CSV table of C-alpha atoms in Angstrom, one decimal:
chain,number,residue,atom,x,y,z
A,300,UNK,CA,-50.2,90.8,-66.3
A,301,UNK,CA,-49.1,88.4,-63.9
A,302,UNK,CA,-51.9,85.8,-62.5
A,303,UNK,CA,-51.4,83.9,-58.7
A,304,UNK,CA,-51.5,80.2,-58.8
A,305,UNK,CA,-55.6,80.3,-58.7
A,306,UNK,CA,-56.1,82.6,-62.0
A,307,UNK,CA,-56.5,85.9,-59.6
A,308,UNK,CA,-55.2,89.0,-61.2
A,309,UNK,CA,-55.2,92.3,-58.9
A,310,UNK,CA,-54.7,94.1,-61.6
A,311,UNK,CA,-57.6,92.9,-63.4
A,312,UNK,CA,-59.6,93.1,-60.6
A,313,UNK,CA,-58.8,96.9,-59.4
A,314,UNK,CA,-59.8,97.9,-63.0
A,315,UNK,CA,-63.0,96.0,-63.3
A,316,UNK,CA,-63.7,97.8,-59.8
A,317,UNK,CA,-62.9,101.0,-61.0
A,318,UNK,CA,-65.5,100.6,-63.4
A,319,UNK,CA,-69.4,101.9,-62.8
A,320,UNK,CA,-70.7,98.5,-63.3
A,321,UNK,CA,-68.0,97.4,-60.2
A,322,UNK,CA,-68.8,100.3,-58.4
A,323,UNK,CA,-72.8,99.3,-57.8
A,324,UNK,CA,-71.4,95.5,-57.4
A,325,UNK,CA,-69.5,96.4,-54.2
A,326,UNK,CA,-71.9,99.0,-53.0
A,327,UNK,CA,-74.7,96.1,-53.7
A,328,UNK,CA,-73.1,93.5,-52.2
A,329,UNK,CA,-72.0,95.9,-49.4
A,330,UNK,CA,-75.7,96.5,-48.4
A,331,UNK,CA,-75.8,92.4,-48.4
A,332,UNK,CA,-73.7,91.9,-45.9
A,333,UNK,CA,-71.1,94.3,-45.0
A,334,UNK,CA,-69.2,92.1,-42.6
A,335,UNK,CA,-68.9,89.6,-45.2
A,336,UNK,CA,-67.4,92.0,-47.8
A,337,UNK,CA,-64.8,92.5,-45.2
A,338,UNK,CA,-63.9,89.4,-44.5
A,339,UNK,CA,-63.5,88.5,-48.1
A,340,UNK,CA,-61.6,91.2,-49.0
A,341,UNK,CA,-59.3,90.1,-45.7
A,342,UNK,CA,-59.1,87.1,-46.9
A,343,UNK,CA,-57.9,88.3,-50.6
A,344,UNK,CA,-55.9,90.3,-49.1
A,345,UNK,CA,-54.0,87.7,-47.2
A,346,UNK,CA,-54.0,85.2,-50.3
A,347,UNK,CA,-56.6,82.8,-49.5
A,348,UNK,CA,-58.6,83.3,-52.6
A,349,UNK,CA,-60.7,80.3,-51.6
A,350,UNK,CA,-61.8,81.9,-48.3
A,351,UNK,CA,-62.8,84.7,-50.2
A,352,UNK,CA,-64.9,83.0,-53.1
A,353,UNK,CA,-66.9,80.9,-50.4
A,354,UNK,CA,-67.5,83.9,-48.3
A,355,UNK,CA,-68.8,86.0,-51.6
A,356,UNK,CA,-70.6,82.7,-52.8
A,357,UNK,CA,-74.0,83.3,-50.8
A,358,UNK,CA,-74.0,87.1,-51.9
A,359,UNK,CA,-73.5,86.6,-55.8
A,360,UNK,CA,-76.9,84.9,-55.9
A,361,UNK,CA,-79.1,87.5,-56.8
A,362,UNK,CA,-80.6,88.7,-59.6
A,363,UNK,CA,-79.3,92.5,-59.7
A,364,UNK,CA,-75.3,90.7,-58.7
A,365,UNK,CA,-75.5,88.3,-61.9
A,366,UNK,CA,-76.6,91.4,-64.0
A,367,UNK,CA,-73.7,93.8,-63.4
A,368,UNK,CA,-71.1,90.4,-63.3
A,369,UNK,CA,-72.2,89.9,-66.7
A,370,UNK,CA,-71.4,93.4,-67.1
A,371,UNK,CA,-68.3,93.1,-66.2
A,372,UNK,CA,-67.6,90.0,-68.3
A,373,UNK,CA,-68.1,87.6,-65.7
Protein backbone atom coordinates (compact mmCIF):
# COMPACT_ATOMS: atom_id res chain seq x y z
CA UNK A 1 0.00 0.00 0.00
CA UNK A 2 1.02 3.30 -0.89
CA UNK A 3 1.63 5.82 2.10
CA UNK A 4 1.42 10.12 1.45
CA UNK A 5 4.40 12.00 2.44
CA UNK A 6 3.13 12.07 6.32
CA UNK A 7 2.79 8.09 6.86
CA UNK A 8 -1.22 8.34 6.07
CA UNK A 9 -2.60 5.30 4.38
CA UNK A 10 -6.40 5.46 3.17
CA UNK A 11 -6.38 2.17 2.74
CA UNK A 12 -5.32 1.40 6.11
CA UNK A 13 -7.51 3.66 7.53
CA UNK A 14 -10.88 2.61 5.68
CA UNK A 15 -10.11 -0.95 6.95
CA UNK A 16 -9.45 -0.13 10.52
CA UNK A 17 -12.81 1.89 10.21
CA UNK A 18 -14.55 -0.89 8.94
CA UNK A 19 -13.76 -2.66 11.89
CA UNK A 20 -16.21 -2.78 15.18
CA UNK A 21 -13.63 -1.38 17.36
CA UNK A 22 -13.54 1.76 14.44
CA UNK A 23 -17.06 1.80 14.33
CA UNK A 24 -17.69 2.83 18.20
CA UNK A 25 -14.43 5.23 17.73
CA UNK A 26 -16.23 7.42 15.21
CA UNK A 27 -19.62 7.03 16.72
CA UNK A 28 -17.71 8.06 20.15
CA UNK A 29 -15.93 10.66 19.00
CA UNK A 30 -18.99 11.73 16.87
CA UNK A 31 -21.02 12.32 20.16
CA UNK A 32 -17.76 14.54 21.22
CA UNK A 33 -17.99 16.91 18.88
CA UNK A 34 -19.64 16.31 15.73
CA UNK A 35 -18.51 19.51 13.98
CA UNK A 36 -15.13 18.59 14.72
CA UNK A 37 -15.32 15.16 13.17
CA UNK A 38 -16.28 17.00 10.12
CA UNK A 39 -13.88 19.23 9.86
CA UNK A 40 -11.23 16.73 10.23
CA UNK A 41 -12.36 14.46 7.94
CA UNK A 42 -12.54 17.82 5.46
CA UNK A 43 -9.43 18.38 6.18
CA UNK A 44 -8.19 14.66 5.33
CA UNK A 45 -10.05 14.83 2.74
CA UNK A 46 -8.28 17.83 1.18
CA UNK A 47 -4.71 16.46 2.35
CA UNK A 48 -3.93 18.53 5.18
CA UNK A 49 -3.36 15.66 7.55
CA UNK A 50 -1.95 18.17 10.05
CA UNK A 51 -5.30 20.10 10.26
CA UNK A 52 -6.82 16.96 10.89
CA UNK A 53 -4.55 15.43 13.69
CA UNK A 54 -4.79 18.89 15.71
CA UNK A 55 -8.57 19.08 15.22
CA UNK A 56 -8.93 15.13 16.51
CA UNK A 57 -6.10 15.97 19.20
CA UNK A 58 -8.60 17.41 21.98
CA UNK A 59 -11.14 14.37 21.33
CA UNK A 60 -8.58 11.42 21.60
CA UNK A 61 -8.15 12.21 25.27
CA UNK A 62 -10.41 10.09 26.87
CA UNK A 63 -10.33 7.12 28.50
CA UNK A 64 -13.04 5.00 26.34
CA UNK A 65 -10.96 6.70 22.79
CA UNK A 66 -7.44 5.37 24.09
CA UNK A 67 -9.10 1.90 24.73
CA UNK A 68 -10.58 1.14 21.33
CA UNK A 69 -7.19 2.95 19.61
CA UNK A 70 -5.31 0.41 21.31
CA UNK A 71 -7.68 -1.84 19.78
CA UNK A 72 -7.01 -0.97 16.76
CA UNK A 73 -3.24 -1.08 17.20
CA UNK A 74 -2.78 2.46 17.74
Amino acid sequence: MQKNPQGFDPQEIKRLAATAAGQQLMALLSAQDPTAIQSAVAQAAAGNMDSAKNILQPLLSSEDIQKLIKQLGG
